[in-house]
Coordinates of C-alpha atoms in Angstrom, one line a residue:
M1 CA 24.9 82.2 72.5
A2 CA 28.6 82.7 72.7
I3 CA 29.1 82.1 76.4
G4 CA 27.1 78.8 76.6
G5 CA 28.1 77.6 73.2
I6 CA 24.7 78.6 71.6
Q7 CA 24.6 81.6 69.3
T8 CA 20.9 82.0 68.9
G9 CA 17.8 80.7 70.8
I10 CA 16.5 77.6 69.1
N11 CA 12.9 78.3 69.8
S12 CA 12.8 82.1 70.1
G13 CA 15.4 82.9 67.4
L14 CA 16.9 85.6 69.7
P15 CA 20.7 86.3 69.8
I16 CA 20.9 85.2 73.5
G17 CA 24.7 85.2 73.6
E18 CA 24.9 88.8 72.3
L19 CA 22.1 90.0 74.6
V20 CA 23.8 88.5 77.7
T21 CA 27.2 89.9 76.8
A22 CA 25.8 93.3 76.2
M23 CA 23.9 93.3 79.5
V24 CA 26.9 92.1 81.4
N25 CA 29.2 94.6 79.9
A26 CA 26.7 97.4 80.6
E27 CA 26.7 96.4 84.2
K28 CA 30.5 96.0 84.7
A29 CA 32.0 98.7 82.4
P30 CA 31.4 101.7 84.7
K31 CA 32.8 100.0 87.8
E32 CA 35.7 98.5 85.8
A33 CA 36.7 101.8 84.3
Q34 CA 36.5 103.5 87.8
L35 CA 38.7 100.8 89.3
A36 CA 41.2 101.0 86.4
R37 CA 41.5 104.8 86.8
L38 CA 42.0 104.5 90.5
S39 CA 44.5 101.7 90.1
S40 CA 46.5 103.7 87.6
S41 CA 46.5 106.8 89.8
T42 CA 47.5 104.8 92.9
T43 CA 50.4 103.1 91.0
V44 CA 51.7 106.4 89.6
K45 CA 51.6 108.0 93.0
L46 CA 53.2 105.0 94.8
T47 CA 56.0 104.9 92.2
G48 CA 56.5 108.6 92.5
L49 CA 56.7 108.5 96.2
G50 CA 59.2 105.6 96.0
K51 CA 61.5 107.5 93.7
L52 CA 61.3 110.5 96.0
N53 CA 62.1 108.4 99.0
T54 CA 65.1 106.9 97.3
A55 CA 66.5 110.3 96.3
L56 CA 65.8 111.5 99.8
G57 CA 67.7 108.6 101.3
E58 CA 70.8 109.4 99.1
F59 CA 70.5 113.0 100.1
Q60 CA 70.5 112.2 103.8
T61 CA 73.5 109.9 103.4
A62 CA 75.5 112.8 101.8
L63 CA 74.4 115.0 104.7
K64 CA 75.7 112.5 107.2
D65 CA 79.0 112.0 105.4
L66 CA 79.6 115.8 105.2
N67 CA 78.5 116.3 108.8
S68 CA 81.5 114.3 110.1
P69 CA 84.2 116.0 112.3
A70 CA 86.6 113.3 111.2
L71 CA 86.4 114.5 107.7
F72 CA 87.6 118.0 108.7
E73 CA 90.1 116.7 111.2
K74 CA 91.9 114.5 108.7
R75 CA 95.3 115.7 107.6
T76 CA 97.3 114.9 104.4
A77 CA 101.0 114.4 103.9
T78 CA 102.1 114.8 100.3
S79 CA 105.5 113.9 99.0
S80 CA 107.0 115.5 95.9
N81 CA 108.9 112.3 95.3
T82 CA 106.9 109.2 96.2
S83 CA 109.5 106.9 94.9
A84 CA 111.8 108.1 97.7
L85 CA 109.3 108.8 100.5
T86 CA 105.6 108.4 101.3
A87 CA 103.9 109.7 104.3
T88 CA 100.7 109.9 106.4
A89 CA 99.5 112.5 108.9
G90 CA 97.3 112.2 112.0
K91 CA 94.7 114.8 112.9
T92 CA 97.0 116.6 115.3
A93 CA 99.7 117.2 112.7
S94 CA 100.5 120.9 112.1
A95 CA 100.3 122.2 108.6
G96 CA 103.7 122.9 107.1
S97 CA 106.2 122.3 104.3
Y98 CA 109.4 120.4 104.9
Q99 CA 112.5 119.7 102.9
V100 CA 113.6 116.1 103.3
E101 CA 116.8 114.6 102.0
V102 CA 117.2 110.8 102.2
K103 CA 121.0 110.0 102.4
S104 CA 120.9 106.3 103.1
L105 CA 118.3 103.6 104.0
A106 CA 118.3 101.5 107.1
S107 CA 119.7 98.1 106.3
A108 CA 119.7 94.6 107.8
S109 CA 122.8 92.5 108.4
K110 CA 123.9 89.9 105.9
V111 CA 127.1 87.9 106.6
A112 CA 129.0 85.1 104.9
T113 CA 131.2 82.4 106.5
Q114 CA 134.6 81.5 105.0
A115 CA 134.5 79.3 102.0
L116 CA 134.8 75.6 102.9
D117 CA 135.4 72.5 100.8
G118 CA 132.4 70.6 99.6
N119 CA 133.3 67.6 101.8
F120 CA 133.2 69.6 105.0
K121 CA 131.3 67.9 107.8
S122 CA 130.7 68.7 111.4
G123 CA 132.5 66.7 114.1
G124 CA 131.3 65.5 117.5
S125 CA 127.7 65.5 118.7
D126 CA 128.4 68.2 121.3
E127 CA 129.4 70.9 118.7
V128 CA 127.2 74.0 118.8
L129 CA 126.6 77.1 116.6
S130 CA 125.6 80.2 118.5
V131 CA 123.7 82.9 116.5
K132 CA 122.7 86.3 117.7
L133 CA 121.8 89.9 116.5
G134 CA 124.3 92.3 117.9
D135 CA 126.3 92.2 121.1
S136 CA 123.2 92.7 123.2
G137 CA 121.1 90.2 121.4
T138 CA 119.9 86.9 122.9
A139 CA 122.0 84.1 121.5
V140 CA 120.3 81.0 120.0
D141 CA 122.5 77.9 120.5
V142 CA 121.9 75.3 117.9
K143 CA 123.3 71.8 118.5
I144 CA 124.4 70.3 115.1
T145 CA 124.2 66.6 114.4
A146 CA 127.6 64.9 114.0
G147 CA 128.7 64.3 110.5
S148 CA 126.4 67.0 109.0
D149 CA 127.4 68.6 105.7
L150 CA 126.8 72.3 104.9
A151 CA 123.3 71.7 103.4
S152 CA 122.3 69.7 106.5
I153 CA 123.7 72.4 108.8
R154 CA 121.8 75.1 106.9
D155 CA 118.5 73.2 107.3
Q156 CA 119.1 72.6 111.0
L157 CA 119.9 76.3 111.6
N158 CA 116.8 77.4 109.7
S159 CA 114.6 75.1 111.7
A160 CA 116.1 76.4 115.0
L161 CA 116.1 80.0 114.0
K162 CA 112.6 80.1 112.7
D163 CA 110.9 83.2 114.1
K164 CA 114.2 84.4 115.6
G165 CA 114.9 87.0 112.9
V166 CA 117.6 85.1 111.0
S167 CA 117.6 82.9 107.9
V168 CA 120.4 80.9 106.4
S169 CA 121.2 80.0 102.8
T170 CA 124.2 78.4 100.9
I171 CA 126.3 80.0 98.2
N172 CA 128.4 77.7 96.0
D173 CA 131.3 78.6 93.8
P174 CA 131.2 76.5 90.7
A175 CA 134.9 77.3 89.9
T176 CA 136.4 76.0 93.2
G177 CA 133.6 73.8 94.4
K178 CA 133.7 75.6 97.8
S179 CA 130.6 76.8 99.6
R180 CA 129.7 79.4 102.2
L181 CA 126.8 79.8 104.6
V182 CA 125.1 83.2 104.3
F183 CA 123.2 84.5 107.4
S184 CA 120.5 87.2 106.8
G185 CA 119.0 89.2 109.6
N186 CA 115.6 90.8 109.2
E187 CA 116.1 93.7 111.7
T188 CA 117.5 96.9 110.5
G189 CA 119.6 99.5 112.4
D190 CA 122.9 100.0 114.0
G191 CA 124.0 97.1 116.3
K192 CA 121.8 94.5 114.7
D193 CA 124.7 92.7 113.0
V194 CA 124.6 88.9 112.8
I195 CA 127.3 87.3 115.0
V196 CA 127.9 83.5 114.6
S197 CA 130.3 81.5 116.8
G198 CA 130.9 77.8 116.7
S199 CA 132.7 75.2 118.8
G200 CA 134.9 72.3 117.6
D201 CA 134.9 71.9 113.8
L202 CA 132.0 74.3 113.6
A203 CA 134.4 77.1 114.6
A204 CA 135.2 77.3 110.9
L205 CA 131.7 78.7 110.5
S206 CA 132.2 81.6 112.9
V207 CA 131.7 85.1 111.5
D208 CA 131.6 88.6 113.0
G209 CA 129.0 90.8 111.4
R210 CA 131.1 93.8 112.3
T211 CA 134.0 92.8 110.1
K212 CA 133.8 93.7 106.4
L213 CA 134.2 90.9 103.9
D214 CA 137.2 91.7 101.8
P215 CA 136.2 91.5 98.1
A216 CA 139.7 90.4 97.1
D217 CA 139.6 87.6 99.7
T218 CA 137.7 84.7 98.1
Q219 CA 138.0 82.6 101.2
G220 CA 137.5 84.9 104.2
A221 CA 134.4 85.6 106.3
G222 CA 132.7 88.9 107.1
Y223 CA 129.7 91.0 106.4
I224 CA 128.2 91.5 102.9
V225 CA 125.8 94.2 104.2
Q226 CA 126.2 95.8 107.6
A227 CA 123.2 96.6 109.7
T228 CA 122.8 100.4 109.8
N229 CA 120.4 103.2 110.6
A230 CA 118.7 105.2 107.9
Q231 CA 120.3 108.7 107.5
F232 CA 118.2 111.6 106.5
S233 CA 117.7 115.3 107.1
I234 CA 114.6 117.5 107.6
D235 CA 115.1 121.1 106.7
G236 CA 118.9 120.6 107.0
L237 CA 118.7 118.9 110.4
V238 CA 120.6 115.6 110.2
L239 CA 118.6 112.6 111.7
S240 CA 118.7 108.9 111.8
S241 CA 116.3 106.0 112.3
P242 CA 116.9 102.3 113.0
T243 CA 114.1 101.5 110.5
N244 CA 112.9 102.9 107.2
T245 CA 109.5 103.6 108.8
V246 CA 110.0 106.9 110.6
K247 CA 107.7 107.9 113.4
G248 CA 107.8 111.1 115.5
A249 CA 110.4 113.0 113.5
I250 CA 107.5 115.3 112.7
A251 CA 104.7 115.4 115.2
D252 CA 101.9 113.0 114.2
V253 CA 103.4 112.4 110.8
D254 CA 104.7 108.9 109.8
F255 CA 106.7 108.3 106.7
D256 CA 108.4 105.5 104.9
L257 CA 111.9 105.9 103.3
L258 CA 112.0 104.1 100.0
A259 CA 115.1 105.3 98.2
T260 CA 117.8 107.9 98.5
T261 CA 117.5 111.3 97.0
E262 CA 120.1 113.1 94.9
S263 CA 122.7 115.0 96.9
N264 CA 121.5 118.5 97.7
K265 CA 118.2 117.9 96.0
P266 CA 115.7 117.3 98.8
L267 CA 112.1 116.4 98.2
T268 CA 109.2 118.5 99.6
L269 CA 106.9 117.0 102.2
K270 CA 103.7 119.1 102.6
V271 CA 101.4 118.5 105.6
G272 CA 98.0 120.2 105.7
E273 CA 94.2 119.9 105.8
D274 CA 92.5 117.3 103.6
N275 CA 91.1 119.9 101.2
A276 CA 90.5 117.3 98.5
G277 CA 88.5 115.0 100.8
V278 CA 86.3 117.8 102.1
K279 CA 85.8 119.0 98.5
A280 CA 84.7 115.5 97.5
G281 CA 82.2 115.4 100.4
I282 CA 80.8 118.8 99.3
K283 CA 80.5 117.6 95.7
K284 CA 78.7 114.5 96.9
F285 CA 76.3 116.7 98.8
V286 CA 75.6 118.9 95.8
E287 CA 75.1 115.9 93.5
A288 CA 72.6 114.3 96.0
Y289 CA 70.7 117.6 96.4
N290 CA 70.5 118.0 92.6
K291 CA 69.2 114.5 92.2
L292 CA 66.5 115.2 94.8
I293 CA 65.5 118.5 93.0
N294 CA 65.5 116.8 89.5
T295 CA 63.4 114.0 90.9
T296 CA 60.8 116.4 92.4
N297 CA 60.8 118.5 89.2
D298 CA 60.1 115.3 87.1
L299 CA 57.4 114.2 89.5
T300 CA 55.6 117.6 89.5
R301 CA 56.1 118.6 85.8
V302 CA 53.3 119.0 83.3
T303 CA 54.7 118.7 79.7
K304 CA 52.7 119.1 76.5
V305 CA 53.5 116.5 73.9
G306 CA 52.3 115.7 70.4
E307 CA 50.8 118.0 67.8
D308 CA 47.6 118.6 69.9
G309 CA 49.6 119.5 73.0
T310 CA 48.3 116.7 75.1
P311 CA 49.7 117.2 78.6
L312 CA 52.0 114.6 80.1
V313 CA 51.5 114.9 83.8
G314 CA 54.1 113.9 86.5
G315 CA 53.1 111.4 89.2
L316 CA 52.9 114.0 92.0
V317 CA 51.7 117.1 90.2
G318 CA 50.2 119.5 92.8
D319 CA 51.2 117.3 95.7
S320 CA 51.6 119.4 98.8
T321 CA 54.1 116.9 100.4
V322 CA 56.6 117.6 97.6
R323 CA 56.0 121.3 97.8
N324 CA 56.5 121.5 101.6
L325 CA 59.6 119.3 101.5
V326 CA 61.3 121.3 98.8
G327 CA 60.3 124.6 100.4
G328 CA 61.8 123.6 103.7
V329 CA 65.1 122.5 102.2
R330 CA 65.5 125.6 100.1
N331 CA 64.8 127.8 103.1
E332 CA 67.6 126.3 105.0
L333 CA 70.0 126.6 102.1
V334 CA 69.6 130.4 102.0
N335 CA 69.5 130.9 105.8
P336 CA 72.8 132.5 106.8
V337 CA 74.8 130.8 109.5
G338 CA 78.3 130.9 111.0
G339 CA 80.7 133.8 111.5
D340 CA 83.2 135.6 109.3
G341 CA 84.2 134.1 106.1
V342 CA 81.5 131.6 105.3
R343 CA 77.8 132.3 106.1
V344 CA 76.0 131.0 103.0
L345 CA 76.7 128.6 100.2
A346 CA 77.5 131.4 97.8
D347 CA 80.6 132.1 99.9
L348 CA 81.8 128.7 98.8
G349 CA 81.1 129.3 95.1
I350 CA 77.9 127.2 95.3
T351 CA 74.9 129.0 93.6
T352 CA 71.3 128.1 92.6
Q353 CA 70.5 127.7 88.9
K354 CA 67.1 128.4 87.2
D355 CA 65.9 124.8 87.6
G356 CA 66.6 124.9 91.3
T357 CA 69.8 122.7 91.2
L358 CA 73.1 123.8 92.6
K359 CA 76.3 124.6 90.7
I360 CA 79.9 124.7 92.1
E361 CA 82.5 127.2 91.0
D362 CA 85.6 125.2 91.7
T363 CA 88.0 128.1 91.9
K364 CA 86.0 129.8 94.6
L365 CA 85.5 126.6 96.6
D366 CA 89.2 125.8 96.4
A367 CA 90.1 129.3 97.6
A368 CA 87.6 129.0 100.5
L369 CA 89.1 125.7 101.6
K370 CA 92.6 127.0 101.4
D371 CA 92.0 130.3 103.2
N372 CA 89.1 129.6 105.5
F373 CA 89.2 125.8 106.2
D374 CA 88.0 126.1 109.8
A375 CA 85.2 128.4 108.8
V376 CA 84.0 125.9 106.1
G377 CA 83.9 123.2 108.8
S378 CA 81.9 125.4 111.2
F379 CA 79.4 126.2 108.4
F380 CA 78.7 122.5 107.7
L381 CA 79.2 120.8 111.1
G382 CA 77.5 120.7 114.5
D383 CA 73.9 121.2 115.7
T384 CA 73.7 124.7 114.0
G385 CA 75.6 123.6 110.9
L386 CA 73.9 123.4 107.5
M387 CA 74.0 119.6 107.3
K388 CA 72.2 119.1 110.7
R389 CA 69.5 121.7 109.8
L390 CA 68.9 120.1 106.4
D391 CA 68.6 116.7 108.0
G392 CA 66.1 118.1 110.4
Q393 CA 64.0 119.3 107.5
V394 CA 63.8 115.9 105.7
T395 CA 63.8 113.4 108.6
A396 CA 60.1 113.9 109.2
Y397 CA 59.5 112.7 105.6
S398 CA 62.0 109.9 105.3
Q399 CA 62.0 108.2 108.8
T400 CA 60.2 105.0 109.5
G401 CA 56.6 105.9 110.1
G402 CA 57.2 109.4 108.6
I403 CA 55.2 111.3 106.1
L404 CA 56.3 109.4 103.0
S405 CA 56.1 106.1 104.8
Q406 CA 52.5 106.8 106.0
R407 CA 51.4 107.9 102.5
M408 CA 53.0 104.9 100.8
S409 CA 51.3 102.6 103.3
A410 CA 47.9 104.2 102.6
L411 CA 48.4 103.9 98.9
Q412 CA 49.4 100.2 99.3
S413 CA 46.2 99.7 101.3
T414 CA 44.2 101.4 98.5
D415 CA 45.9 99.2 95.9
A416 CA 45.0 96.1 97.9
D417 CA 41.4 97.3 98.2
I418 CA 41.2 97.9 94.4
K419 CA 42.4 94.3 93.8
K420 CA 39.7 93.0 96.2
Q421 CA 37.0 95.1 94.5
T422 CA 38.1 93.8 91.1
E423 CA 37.8 90.2 92.3
D424 CA 34.4 91.0 93.8
L425 CA 33.3 92.6 90.5
K426 CA 34.4 89.5 88.6
V427 CA 32.5 87.2 91.0
R428 CA 29.4 89.4 90.7
V429 CA 29.6 89.6 86.9
D430 CA 30.0 85.8 86.6
S431 CA 27.0 85.3 88.8
M432 CA 24.9 87.8 86.8
Q433 CA 26.0 86.1 83.5
K434 CA 24.9 82.7 84.8
R435 CA 21.6 84.1 86.0
L436 CA 20.8 85.8 82.7
L437 CA 21.7 82.7 80.7
A438 CA 19.4 80.7 82.9
Q439 CA 16.6 83.2 82.4
F440 CA 17.0 83.4 78.7
N441 CA 17.3 79.7 78.3
A442 CA 14.1 79.3 80.4
M443 CA 12.3 81.8 78.2
D444 CA 13.5 80.1 75.0
S445 CA 12.3 76.7 76.4
L446 CA 8.9 78.3 77.3
V447 CA 8.6 79.7 73.7
G448 CA 9.3 76.2 72.5
Q449 CA 6.5 74.8 74.6
L450 CA 4.1 77.5 73.5
N451 CA 4.9 76.9 69.9
G452 CA 4.2 73.2 70.4
T453 CA 0.9 73.9 72.1
S454 CA -0.1 76.3 69.3
S455 CA 0.7 73.6 66.7
Q456 CA -1.3 71.0 68.5
L457 CA -4.3 73.4 69.0
Q458 CA -4.2 74.3 65.3
N459 CA -4.2 70.7 64.2
T460 CA -7.1 69.9 66.5
L461 CA -9.2 72.8 65.3
S462 CA -8.5 72.0 61.7
N463 CA -9.9 68.5 62.2
L464 CA -13.2 69.6 63.6
P465 CA -16.3 69.0 61.3
G466 CA -17.2 72.0 59.2
V467 CA -13.7 73.4 59.2
V468 CA -12.5 74.1 55.8
R469 CA -8.8 73.7 55.4
K470 CA -6.8 76.1 53.4
N471 CA -4.6 74.6 50.7
S472 CA -1.0 75.2 51.4

């Protein structure tokens, strides 16, 4: 037979292998088919519930994002000329439009010492350079090592002035061989001029940041750039700021001055609600809802395919869980809420299509956000808002230990039981196969013994006196 390596019984001539295989298959086929059908059904349902749970999770995330007061409190500040001004607005900023003209930017002080010969060196060890920003600034006294050249003086100053708001560099004139020290402040605004005073030989490096450097004087000291405030106007009102980052000129609006505008050609700064951000949140909600509906449609659809119209059945066809979930969500969508202006989704240009998904009419939504922004917020937000009510409908299904979780756990248990029954069936079939082989082999051996006995008996009888043998 095939299983034991013997095709046919030696003594009986019976096809033992085929007989055992047929008997084993007849025993296991019904149970095997039943388990296969149950396994397939369980897997399909488990996969379907997994897809539904994923879509439901994305839907709840969109509900949470849109049910955020911060989203509706956010304000935007939009500049018509972002190369000259950019701005941000806080939640208490009042909506409005402003004409802003940037006349000059705030600047930091940059001063140059007089030009000195390349062989200049400091004198005695008690010589000091004092550096400060403005008359009211705190002076930093830097003791310079005796005999230091300009490069060494520069390095000593930079070491001492580190984190003090001033840096020092050297500028050399190739034509004359003379050099200057250039002091650069990092603080803008009126009165932040760099002032340097020296003692002894270092007095030659003194410079007053309030004195302008004469371009015609190639030797003198003075400022290259004077520290000044930014000058700008809002709706014709002239204002100034010590920095190019302006705070408080417009309540809860900050803006950065980046460049000057053309004379008498102000830019427009608009402050208002974050319509674009809210619209993006609404679109995300609609997309997540449509994905949920498309998922449930796919899972409950029966489609005829092929020439014979064989039905292709979704994994959760006729499932009451899906039906109850979708029904509860749709009921909330059409349930009016709120006051004047926005009571249902249709007031926002959001309507239901034939397949149950939602469609947005952008023009109507934009108009609602522009004209009824607060009403839109009231419609979506709060304990009675649409987002909270929709979340209440789906939480029972999606939460840990909820309806979907319980059903998936039950199906996983069923799947585990199917696998155990399959293993048990295999053990039982193997045992049956061994038993049948043993029985058939014993029968074949018995047939062999009976054949041997028959031959012996025939030989004995044929040798008895008076027995006539037939010629073969």
